[in-house]
Short mmCIF file of C-alpha atoms in Angstrom, two decimals:
data_model
loop_
_atom_site.label_atom_id
_atom_site.label_comp_id
_atom_site.label_asym_id
_atom_site.label_seq_id
_atom_site.Cartn_x
_atom_site.Cartn_y
_atom_site.Cartn_z
CA MET M 1 26.31 -13.05 12.59
CA LEU M 2 28.62 -9.59 12.28
CA THR M 3 31.99 -8.79 13.65
CA PRO M 4 33.01 -6.63 16.00
CA GLU M 5 35.01 -5.38 13.15
CA ILE M 6 32.22 -4.65 10.83
CA LEU M 7 29.53 -3.10 13.86
CA ALA M 8 32.96 -1.42 14.47
CA ALA M 9 32.95 0.33 10.44
CA LEU M 10 29.25 0.32 11.25
CA ARG M 11 29.30 2.36 14.24
CA ALA M 12 31.55 4.81 12.49
CA ALA M 13 29.99 5.61 9.63
CA VAL M 14 26.80 6.69 11.40
CA GLY M 15 27.29 7.49 14.99
CA GLU M 16 27.59 5.68 18.17
CA GLU M 17 24.43 5.85 19.35
CA TRP M 18 22.59 4.67 16.04
CA CYS M 19 24.20 1.56 15.20
CA LEU M 20 22.31 -0.44 17.93
CA THR M 21 22.68 -4.17 18.15
CA SER M 22 20.66 -4.71 22.06
CA LYS M 23 18.34 -7.82 22.19
CA ALA M 24 15.51 -5.20 22.71
CA ASP M 25 16.47 -3.28 19.63
CA LEU M 26 16.69 -6.25 17.26
CA MET M 27 13.48 -7.68 17.93
CA ALA M 28 12.21 -4.12 17.11
CA TYR M 29 12.90 -4.52 13.78
CA SER M 30 12.11 -8.14 13.67
CA TYR M 31 8.77 -7.25 12.09
CA ASP M 32 6.52 -4.93 9.47
CA ALA M 33 2.41 -4.46 9.86
CA THR M 34 2.13 -8.29 8.25
CA PRO M 35 1.45 -11.20 10.57
CA LEU M 36 3.32 -14.32 10.61
CA TYR M 37 6.25 -13.21 9.71
CA GLN M 38 9.40 -12.44 11.59
CA ARG M 39 13.20 -12.59 12.29
CA LEU M 40 15.83 -11.06 13.66
CA PRO M 41 18.45 -8.53 12.62
CA ASP M 42 21.84 -8.71 13.14
CA ALA M 43 22.24 -4.79 13.33
CA VAL M 44 20.18 -2.12 12.68
CA VAL M 45 21.94 1.16 11.32
CA LEU M 46 19.85 4.67 11.41
CA PRO M 47 21.72 7.13 9.08
CA ARG M 48 20.67 10.75 8.71
CA THR M 49 22.46 11.57 5.50
CA THR M 50 22.86 9.80 1.86
CA GLU M 51 26.51 9.65 2.16
CA GLU M 52 25.63 7.94 5.60
CA VAL M 53 23.73 5.57 4.04
CA ALA M 54 26.79 5.20 0.98
CA ALA M 55 29.17 4.39 3.71
CA VAL M 56 26.84 2.02 5.04
CA LEU M 57 25.54 -0.21 1.89
CA GLN M 58 30.27 0.47 0.62
CA ILE M 59 30.78 -1.86 4.30
CA ALA M 60 27.76 -4.18 3.76
CA HIS M 61 28.55 -4.83 -0.57
CA ALA M 62 32.29 -5.57 0.62
CA HIS M 63 31.49 -8.48 2.67
CA ARG M 64 28.20 -9.85 1.44
CA ILE M 65 25.68 -8.77 3.89
CA PRO M 66 22.05 -8.52 3.31
CA VAL M 67 20.42 -5.18 3.85
CA PHE M 68 17.00 -4.67 4.44
CA THR M 69 15.33 -1.10 4.32
CA ARG M 70 12.43 0.47 5.71
CA GLY M 71 10.69 3.68 7.20
CA ALA M 72 7.83 2.70 9.55
CA GLY M 73 7.44 -0.70 8.88
CA THR M 74 3.97 -0.43 7.60
CA ASN M 75 4.50 -2.77 4.96
CA LEU M 76 1.41 -5.39 4.53
CA ALA M 77 3.52 -7.95 2.49
CA ALA M 78 6.38 -8.75 4.81
CA GLY M 79 7.82 -6.69 2.34
CA THR M 80 10.33 -5.24 5.16
CA VAL M 81 10.53 -8.25 7.71
CA PRO M 82 14.37 -9.13 7.27
CA ALA M 83 15.10 -12.47 6.22
CA GLY M 84 17.05 -13.69 8.80
CA GLY M 85 19.81 -11.92 9.70
CA GLY M 86 21.56 -8.95 8.29
CA ILE M 87 21.06 -5.25 8.79
CA VAL M 88 18.13 -3.05 8.98
CA LEU M 89 18.40 0.04 6.94
CA SER M 90 16.49 2.39 8.85
CA LEU M 91 15.50 6.15 6.86
CA ASN M 92 13.35 7.20 9.99
CA ARG M 93 15.77 10.05 10.65
CA MET M 94 16.07 11.76 6.89
CA ASN M 95 13.14 13.20 7.42
CA ARG M 96 14.10 16.59 6.57
CA ILE M 97 10.92 18.36 3.74
CA LEU M 98 13.85 20.02 2.18
CA GLU M 99 12.11 22.55 -0.54
CA ILE M 100 8.62 23.29 -1.96
CA ASP M 101 9.06 25.01 -5.53
CA GLN M 102 6.07 26.86 -6.09
CA GLU M 103 6.97 27.59 -8.99
CA ASN M 104 7.76 24.21 -10.39
CA LEU M 105 4.76 22.47 -7.91
CA THR M 106 7.49 20.51 -6.51
CA ALA M 107 8.14 19.10 -3.47
CA THR M 108 11.90 18.07 -2.77
CA ALA M 109 11.59 15.51 0.39
CA GLU M 110 13.87 12.87 1.90
CA ALA M 111 12.79 9.39 2.62
CA GLY M 112 11.65 9.27 5.89
CA VAL M 113 8.74 12.46 5.80
CA ILE M 114 5.62 10.62 7.16
CA THR M 115 3.33 10.96 3.91
CA ALA M 116 0.62 12.91 6.65
CA GLU M 117 3.44 15.41 7.20
CA LEU M 118 4.22 16.53 3.44
CA HIS M 119 0.78 16.72 2.81
CA LYS M 120 0.39 19.38 5.88
CA ALA M 121 3.03 21.65 4.59
CA VAL M 122 1.65 21.92 0.61
CA GLU M 123 -2.06 22.33 1.61
CA ALA M 124 -0.42 25.17 4.00
CA VAL M 125 0.42 26.92 0.60
CA GLY M 126 -2.58 25.70 -1.01
CA LEU M 127 -1.49 22.88 -2.95
CA PHE M 128 -1.52 19.08 -2.98
CA TYR M 129 -0.55 15.96 -2.87
CA PRO M 130 -2.60 13.14 -4.08
CA PRO M 131 -1.25 9.84 -2.40
CA ASP M 132 -3.38 9.27 0.66
CA PRO M 133 -2.13 5.45 1.30
CA GLY M 134 -4.12 4.37 4.73
CA SER M 135 -1.36 4.47 6.81
CA MET M 136 -0.45 7.97 5.70
CA THR M 137 -0.47 9.16 9.42
CA SER M 138 2.49 6.81 10.10
CA SER M 139 3.87 5.57 6.85
CA THR M 140 7.26 7.09 5.03
CA LEU M 141 7.33 8.18 1.56
CA GLY M 142 10.00 6.24 1.27
CA GLY M 143 8.28 3.54 1.58
CA ASN M 144 5.68 4.44 -0.54
CA VAL M 145 7.72 4.94 -3.18
CA MET M 146 9.02 1.46 -2.80
CA GLU M 147 5.89 -0.02 -2.78
CA SER M 148 4.37 2.70 -5.44
CA ALA M 149 1.07 2.63 -2.42
CA GLY M 150 -1.97 4.08 -3.59
CA GLY M 151 -4.96 5.49 -1.16
CA LEU M 152 -8.43 5.91 -1.52
CA ARG M 153 -7.39 8.82 -3.96
CA GLY M 154 -6.22 6.66 -6.34
CA LEU M 155 -8.94 6.63 -8.73
CA LYS M 156 -8.46 9.96 -9.81
CA TYR M 157 -4.89 11.14 -9.30
CA GLY M 158 -3.31 7.87 -9.61
CA VAL M 159 -0.71 6.13 -7.27
CA THR M 160 2.31 6.86 -5.85
CA LYS M 161 4.42 6.48 -9.01
CA ASP M 162 2.32 8.96 -11.17
CA TYR M 163 4.22 11.45 -8.29
CA VAL M 164 7.25 11.12 -8.21
CA MET M 165 9.83 13.17 -10.97
CA GLY M 166 12.97 12.57 -9.63
CA LEU M 167 14.98 10.65 -6.64
CA THR M 168 18.48 10.68 -5.26
CA ALA M 169 19.61 6.85 -4.58
CA VAL M 170 22.86 4.53 -3.73
CA THR M 171 23.42 1.54 -5.64
CA ALA M 172 24.05 -1.74 -3.56
CA ASP M 173 27.72 -1.41 -3.63
CA GLY M 174 27.00 2.18 -2.32
CA ARG M 175 27.08 4.96 -4.83
CA ILE M 176 25.52 8.05 -5.29
CA PHE M 177 22.98 8.96 -8.53
CA ARG M 178 19.66 10.76 -9.09
CA ALA M 179 17.25 10.23 -12.21
CA GLY M 180 15.22 12.74 -13.02
CA GLY M 181 14.00 16.13 -11.67
CA LYS M 182 12.30 18.62 -12.10
CA ASN M 183 11.68 18.42 -15.71
CA VAL M 184 7.85 17.79 -17.34
CA LYS M 185 9.43 16.38 -19.74
CA ASP M 186 12.46 14.20 -20.00
CA VAL M 187 13.36 11.30 -21.84
CA ALA M 188 16.83 10.95 -21.52
CA GLY M 189 17.25 7.26 -21.97
CA TYR M 190 15.26 4.01 -19.78
CA ASP M 191 13.07 5.85 -16.91
CA LEU M 192 14.77 4.48 -14.15
CA VAL M 193 12.33 6.88 -12.00
CA LYS M 194 9.26 4.56 -13.04
CA LEU M 195 11.48 1.12 -12.59
CA ILE M 196 12.49 2.01 -8.89
CA CYS M 197 9.23 3.10 -7.99
CA GLY M 198 7.06 0.04 -6.49
CA SER M 199 10.83 -2.04 -6.66
CA GLU M 200 10.03 -2.74 -3.20
CA GLY M 201 14.45 -2.00 -2.18
CA THR M 202 15.59 -4.71 -4.21
CA LEU M 203 17.05 -2.43 -6.41
CA CYS M 204 18.93 0.52 -4.61
CA VAL M 205 18.00 2.43 -1.23
CA VAL M 206 16.19 5.93 -2.18
CA THR M 207 16.51 8.60 0.05
CA GLU M 208 15.27 11.34 -1.53
CA VAL M 209 12.55 12.52 -3.95
CA ILE M 210 11.37 15.04 -6.15
CA LEU M 211 7.27 15.11 -5.99
CA LYS M 212 5.26 16.54 -8.43
CA LEU M 213 2.27 19.11 -6.83
CA LEU M 214 -1.10 20.01 -8.03
CA PRO M 215 -3.06 22.76 -7.25
CA MET M 216 -5.89 22.38 -4.01
CA PRO M 217 -9.23 21.65 -5.94
CA GLU M 218 -11.77 23.99 -5.29
CA ALA M 219 -14.33 22.17 -3.46
CA LYS M 220 -15.12 18.68 -2.05
CA ARG M 221 -18.66 17.03 -2.13
CA THR M 222 -19.53 13.38 -0.18
CA ALA M 223 -22.22 10.70 -0.02
CA LEU M 224 -22.96 7.50 1.06
CA ALA M 225 -24.84 5.35 -0.48
CA VAL M 226 -26.70 2.57 0.91
CA PHE M 227 -27.23 -1.02 -0.65
CA HIS M 228 -29.23 -4.43 0.92
CA ASP M 229 -27.65 -5.68 -1.69
CA MET M 230 -23.79 -6.19 -2.07
CA GLU M 231 -23.89 -6.77 -5.36
CA ALA M 232 -26.10 -4.16 -6.91
CA ALA M 233 -23.81 -1.74 -5.00
CA ALA M 234 -20.57 -3.49 -6.63
CA ARG M 235 -22.63 -3.08 -10.12
CA THR M 236 -23.34 0.48 -9.06
CA VAL M 237 -19.19 1.34 -8.94
CA SER M 238 -18.79 -0.02 -12.66
CA ARG M 239 -22.30 2.26 -14.12
CA ILE M 240 -20.55 5.54 -12.33
CA ILE M 241 -17.27 4.52 -14.56
CA ALA M 242 -19.07 3.76 -17.60
CA ALA M 243 -21.03 6.88 -17.43
CA ARG M 244 -17.84 8.36 -17.61
CA ILE M 245 -17.73 10.07 -14.11
CA ILE M 246 -14.55 9.22 -12.02
CA PRO M 247 -14.52 10.08 -8.78
CA CYS M 248 -12.09 10.77 -6.60
CA THR M 249 -12.88 8.79 -3.59
CA LEU M 250 -15.34 5.57 -4.39
CA GLU M 251 -15.16 3.47 -1.66
CA PHE M 252 -16.79 -0.26 -0.73
CA MET M 253 -17.84 -1.42 2.86
CA ASP M 254 -19.57 -4.76 2.88
CA ASN M 255 -21.75 -5.82 6.22
CA GLY M 256 -19.47 -7.19 8.39
CA THR M 257 -16.97 -4.03 7.61
CA ILE M 258 -20.04 -1.90 8.37
CA ARG M 259 -20.98 -2.81 11.94
CA ALA M 260 -17.35 -3.28 13.01
CA VAL M 261 -16.70 0.27 12.64
CA GLU M 262 -19.34 1.32 14.18
CA ASP M 263 -19.34 -0.80 16.62
CA TYR M 264 -15.44 0.79 17.12
CA VAL M 265 -16.75 4.51 16.81
CA HIS M 266 -20.42 4.61 16.51
CA LEU M 267 -20.23 6.89 13.54
CA GLY M 268 -24.01 6.36 12.76
CA LEU M 269 -23.73 3.63 10.42
CA PRO M 270 -26.51 1.62 9.04
CA THR M 271 -25.39 -1.79 10.30
CA ASP M 272 -28.10 -3.59 8.56
CA ALA M 273 -26.79 -2.95 5.30
CA ALA M 274 -25.29 -4.93 2.89
CA ALA M 275 -23.06 -2.65 1.84
CA LEU M 276 -22.21 0.96 1.74
CA LEU M 277 -20.72 3.14 -0.88
CA LEU M 278 -18.45 6.16 0.17
CA ILE M 279 -18.21 8.93 -2.55
CA GLN M 280 -16.21 11.81 -2.96
CA GLN M 281 -15.53 14.09 -5.45
CA ASP M 282 -13.38 17.89 -5.88
CA GLY M 283 -12.86 20.52 -8.72
CA PRO M 284 -14.81 23.38 -9.18
CA ALA M 285 -17.85 23.21 -7.12
CA SER M 286 -20.36 23.29 -10.19
CA VAL M 287 -18.82 19.86 -11.83
CA CYS M 288 -18.99 18.60 -8.20
CA ASP M 289 -22.29 19.28 -7.50
CA ALA M 290 -23.72 17.87 -11.00
CA ASP M 291 -21.53 14.57 -10.67
CA ILE M 292 -22.43 14.32 -6.96
CA GLN M 293 -26.32 14.26 -8.43
CA ARG M 294 -26.00 11.80 -11.36
CA ILE M 295 -23.58 9.34 -9.14
CA ALA M 296 -26.95 9.52 -6.69
CA GLN M 297 -29.31 9.06 -9.28
CA ILE M 298 -27.41 6.12 -10.76
CA CYS M 299 -26.97 5.10 -7.20
CA ARG M 300 -31.09 4.42 -6.25
CA GLU M 301 -31.70 3.33 -9.87
CA GLU M 302 -29.06 0.35 -8.79
CA GLY M 303 -31.44 -0.15 -5.39
CA ALA M 304 -29.85 2.02 -2.88
CA THR M 305 -32.22 2.36 -0.01
CA ARG M 306 -30.60 5.59 1.05
CA VAL M 307 -28.35 8.26 -0.11
CA GLU M 308 -27.19 10.82 2.18
CA HIS M 309 -24.68 13.81 1.24
CA ALA M 310 -22.61 15.11 3.75
CA SER M 311 -23.77 19.20 4.41
CA ASP M 312 -20.18 20.43 5.68
CA PRO M 313 -16.40 19.58 6.17
CA ALA M 314 -16.80 18.06 9.28
CA GLU M 315 -19.92 15.51 8.14
CA GLN M 316 -17.64 15.07 5.21
CA ASP M 317 -14.74 14.35 7.67
CA ARG M 318 -17.35 11.61 9.33
CA LEU M 319 -18.15 9.97 6.36
CA MET M 320 -14.88 9.58 5.17
CA GLN M 321 -13.59 7.81 8.67
CA ALA M 322 -15.56 5.20 8.38
CA ARG M 323 -13.61 4.20 5.87
CA ARG M 324 -10.34 5.23 7.14
CA PHE M 325 -11.13 3.38 9.97
CA ALA M 326 -12.18 -0.16 8.08
CA LEU M 327 -9.22 -2.16 9.60
CA SER M 328 -8.67 -1.11 12.73
CA ALA M 329 -11.97 -1.81 13.81
CA LEU M 330 -11.72 -5.20 12.13
CA ALA M 331 -8.38 -6.46 13.66
CA ARG M 332 -10.65 -5.37 17.18
CA ARG M 333 -12.26 -8.81 16.46
CA ARG M 334 -9.77 -11.10 16.91
CA PRO M 335 -6.10 -11.91 17.53
CA THR M 336 -4.50 -12.17 13.95
CA THR M 337 -5.48 -9.87 11.06
CA ILE M 338 -4.21 -10.73 7.76
CA LEU M 339 -5.30 -7.83 5.03
CA GLU M 340 -4.93 -8.60 1.25
CA ASP M 341 -5.46 -6.67 -2.28
CA ALA M 342 -6.47 -8.86 -4.90
CA THR M 343 -7.59 -5.97 -7.66
CA VAL M 344 -10.19 -6.79 -10.14
CA PRO M 345 -10.51 -5.03 -13.85
CA ARG M 346 -13.71 -1.97 -12.67
CA SER M 347 -16.27 -4.16 -14.80
CA GLN M 348 -15.22 -7.36 -12.36
CA ILE M 349 -16.03 -5.44 -9.38
CA ALA M 350 -19.59 -8.04 -8.80
CA PRO M 351 -18.40 -11.24 -9.14
CA MET M 352 -15.14 -10.59 -7.53
CA VAL M 353 -17.34 -10.16 -4.70
CA ALA M 354 -19.28 -13.21 -4.56
CA GLU M 355 -15.98 -14.68 -5.03
CA ILE M 356 -14.63 -14.20 -2.32
CA GLN M 357 -18.24 -14.62 -0.09
CA ARG M 358 -17.52 -18.25 -1.24
CA ILE M 359 -14.66 -18.49 -1.37
CA ALA M 360 -15.17 -17.55 2.45
CA GLN M 361 -17.65 -19.87 3.16
CA LYS M 362 -16.12 -23.12 1.72
CA TYR M 363 -12.82 -22.46 3.92
CA ASP M 364 -15.24 -21.47 6.68
CA LEU M 365 -13.81 -18.54 7.64
CA ASP M 366 -14.55 -14.87 8.85
CA ILE M 367 -13.61 -12.38 5.43
CA CYS M 368 -15.22 -8.75 5.30
CA THR M 369 -14.44 -7.18 2.44
CA PHE M 370 -13.74 -3.10 2.14
CA GLY M 371 -11.46 -1.60 -0.31
CA HIS M 372 -10.96 0.96 -3.28
CA ALA M 373 -13.55 0.15 -5.53
CA GLY M 374 -13.57 2.28 -8.29
CA ASP M 375 -10.04 0.93 -8.50
CA GLY M 376 -11.41 -1.97 -8.79
CA ASN M 377 -8.78 -2.54 -5.31
CA LEU M 378 -10.45 -4.74 -3.07
CA HIS M 379 -9.26 -5.44 0.73
CA PRO M 380 -10.61 -9.07 1.87
CA THR M 381 -9.50 -9.31 5.66
CA CYS M 382 -9.57 -11.86 7.20
CA MET M 383 -10.00 -12.61 11.50
CA THR M 384 -8.35 -15.14 12.75
CA ASP M 385 -5.33 -16.77 15.30
CA GLU M 386 -2.09 -17.77 14.22
CA ARG M 387 -2.21 -20.30 17.53
CA ASN M 388 -4.23 -22.10 15.71
CA LYS M 389 -2.46 -23.93 12.82
CA GLU M 390 -5.23 -25.31 11.38
CA GLU M 391 -7.23 -22.28 10.95
CA ILE M 392 -4.17 -20.74 9.37
CA GLN M 393 -3.93 -23.79 7.13
CA ARG M 394 -7.21 -22.61 6.02
CA VAL M 395 -6.54 -19.07 5.71
CA GLU M 396 -3.57 -19.56 3.11
CA GLN M 397 -5.80 -21.80 0.52
CA ALA M 398 -8.42 -19.56 1.05
CA PHE M 399 -5.87 -16.53 -0.29
CA ALA M 400 -4.36 -18.67 -2.78
CA GLU M 401 -8.09 -19.57 -4.19
CA ILE M 402 -8.93 -15.59 -3.95
CA PHE M 403 -6.19 -14.47 -5.91
CA ALA M 404 -6.56 -17.12 -8.79
CA ALA M 405 -10.24 -15.72 -8.75
CA ALA M 406 -8.91 -12.27 -9.26
CA LEU M 407 -6.67 -13.38 -12.08
CA GLU M 408 -9.42 -15.35 -13.65
CA LEU M 409 -11.21 -12.20 -14.01
CA GLY M 410 -8.58 -10.87 -15.06
CA GLY M 411 -6.82 -9.23 -11.93
CA THR M 412 -3.86 -9.18 -10.36
CA ILE M 413 -2.63 -10.79 -6.96
CA THR M 414 -1.76 -7.18 -5.67
CA GLY M 415 -2.92 -3.64 -6.33
CA GLU M 416 -0.69 -1.28 -3.81
CA HIS M 417 0.46 -3.84 -1.04
CA GLY M 418 3.33 -4.87 -3.11
CA VAL M 419 4.51 -8.74 -3.75
CA GLY M 420 6.83 -8.53 -0.43
CA GLU M 421 7.93 -11.84 0.70
CA ALA M 422 4.35 -13.35 1.34
CA LYS M 423 2.67 -13.05 -2.09
CA SER M 424 6.59 -13.70 -3.19
CA PRO M 425 4.97 -17.68 -3.89
CA TYR M 426 2.46 -16.50 -6.69
CA LEU M 427 3.96 -13.84 -8.19
CA GLU M 428 4.79 -16.07 -11.80
CA TRP M 429 1.37 -16.29 -11.49
CA LYS M 430 0.19 -12.70 -12.67
CA VAL M 431 3.73 -12.35 -14.70
CA GLY M 432 4.74 -15.74 -16.05
CA PRO M 433 8.35 -17.42 -15.99
CA VAL M 434 9.50 -14.98 -18.77
CA GLY M 435 8.98 -11.91 -16.82
CA ILE M 436 10.43 -13.47 -13.62
CA GLU M 437 12.99 -14.26 -16.14
CA LEU M 438 13.25 -9.99 -17.40
CA MET M 439 12.66 -9.10 -13.57
CA LYS M 440 15.97 -11.19 -12.30
CA ASN M 441 18.18 -9.83 -14.67
CA ILE M 442 17.21 -6.29 -14.05
CA LYS M 443 17.94 -6.94 -10.20
CA LYS M 444 20.85 -8.64 -10.98
CA ALA M 445 21.76 -5.14 -13.42
CA PHE M 446 21.48 -3.10 -10.32
CA ASP M 447 22.44 -5.64 -7.68
CA PRO M 448 24.89 -8.35 -8.87
CA HIS M 449 25.20 -10.60 -5.13
CA GLY M 450 21.83 -9.78 -3.94
CA ILE M 451 22.14 -8.01 -0.95
CA LEU M 452 19.50 -5.22 -1.11
CA ASN M 453 15.99 -7.26 0.58
CA PRO M 454 16.55 -10.63 0.12
CA GLY M 455 13.68 -13.16 0.08
CA LYS M 456 11.43 -10.30 -1.73
CA LEU M 457 9.83 -10.91 -4.77
CA PHE M 458 10.74 -13.93 -5.82
CA ALA M 459 10.33 -17.12 -4.39
CA GLY M 460 12.21 -20.37 -3.62
CA GLU M 461 9.49 -22.46 -4.99
CA THR M 462 6.10 -21.07 -6.93
CA ARG M 463 3.05 -22.65 -5.89
CA LYS M 464 1.08 -24.66 -7.48
CA ARG M 465 -1.93 -22.59 -9.48
CA VAL M 466 -4.55 -23.50 -7.68
CA VAL M 467 -8.03 -24.34 -10.56
CA VAL M 468 -11.22 -22.20 -9.46
CA ARG M 469 -14.66 -24.24 -9.48
CA GLN M 470 -17.99 -22.36 -8.29
#
């Protein structure tokens, strides 16, 4: 509970109307997009400038108050849920695109800018910002940086951290600092920019970012391949990459996801297919044409029953919508939808898909799978009901086994959603005890009193490793 004196100081820092304490306001900031996690903060503050962020952190540091920074709250690992009490620091008012530098091919923007708004702004001048997380119409750049978010174009273009050249941030005790900049080359000291990207709000508060832009690709070509054998679709992914073709998008949907999407948005998808691959290539038109033709040939050689080519931009959008609607379509089936992102090397896609199916059957659960197959980043998604405690227990057991299976195949517990609170008991499975110790020491150097996003990344107790037996 915050004292009247502390609340008065916060109101003085950000303005009376931007320090919220009503029950309704606290409830609105008590959760993010992760099911099963919700706790009330003591106050919500919405600063407008980096200096106001610094003032809030100085107050929090002086009184050892936990601070939970957030943007749109689209996090899927409970990374922005307050751990109980403390201050939610919402950066949504810091939503200005400050500069699009066409000479240096950079954009400078505040942390609260919606990702899709940046896309529109840079594309209007013929430039391209590749990261396109599924939540891009509502997620913010600051949240993308904190999670190093990926997206459908990650296979060819990488993730958010590959595009952050510089940033402005505030330390836990309220000091403002800058790291990186517009220099293409800069090896002055430790690379703080890369360290902070993906740190999930545990090291500092990022308020501005300088992002790398690319020229807009000349052309796009899109295709859809239909399979009646899910493992054949998974094998095809590995073969496309082995053929040294890197599409900008290579997405996978299983039968359950196909039927859910078709039932929701009626795109004319083949509901009897075991799996679909959605493929998009961009670049010079002649290269796109050659790559898509070769990919179509590989799909047929691996057993695709049909390969469709989009004839115009409207048809391309229709096909890509099928993937973008996957999560919202599945979420209609039951009250609670739990989306995970176990990731494996691309060569292990087929065995990972088979493992997810086996585990779903073992625990008698409705788990559909879609995802960024070209990255090996799959999204096994369980439709359940959090009111059914017995079923939720089976869901937790199943996902623990899915994480263990991914690690045994050389993968990881998360490819793009982050660890947050939800997957913190599994982090040591991936990085080991020495890795945990090093990460905790880094955290202590940035935030000695542990006020920034406590309860995230590091669990009080690591879960016992599941042994997968087929």
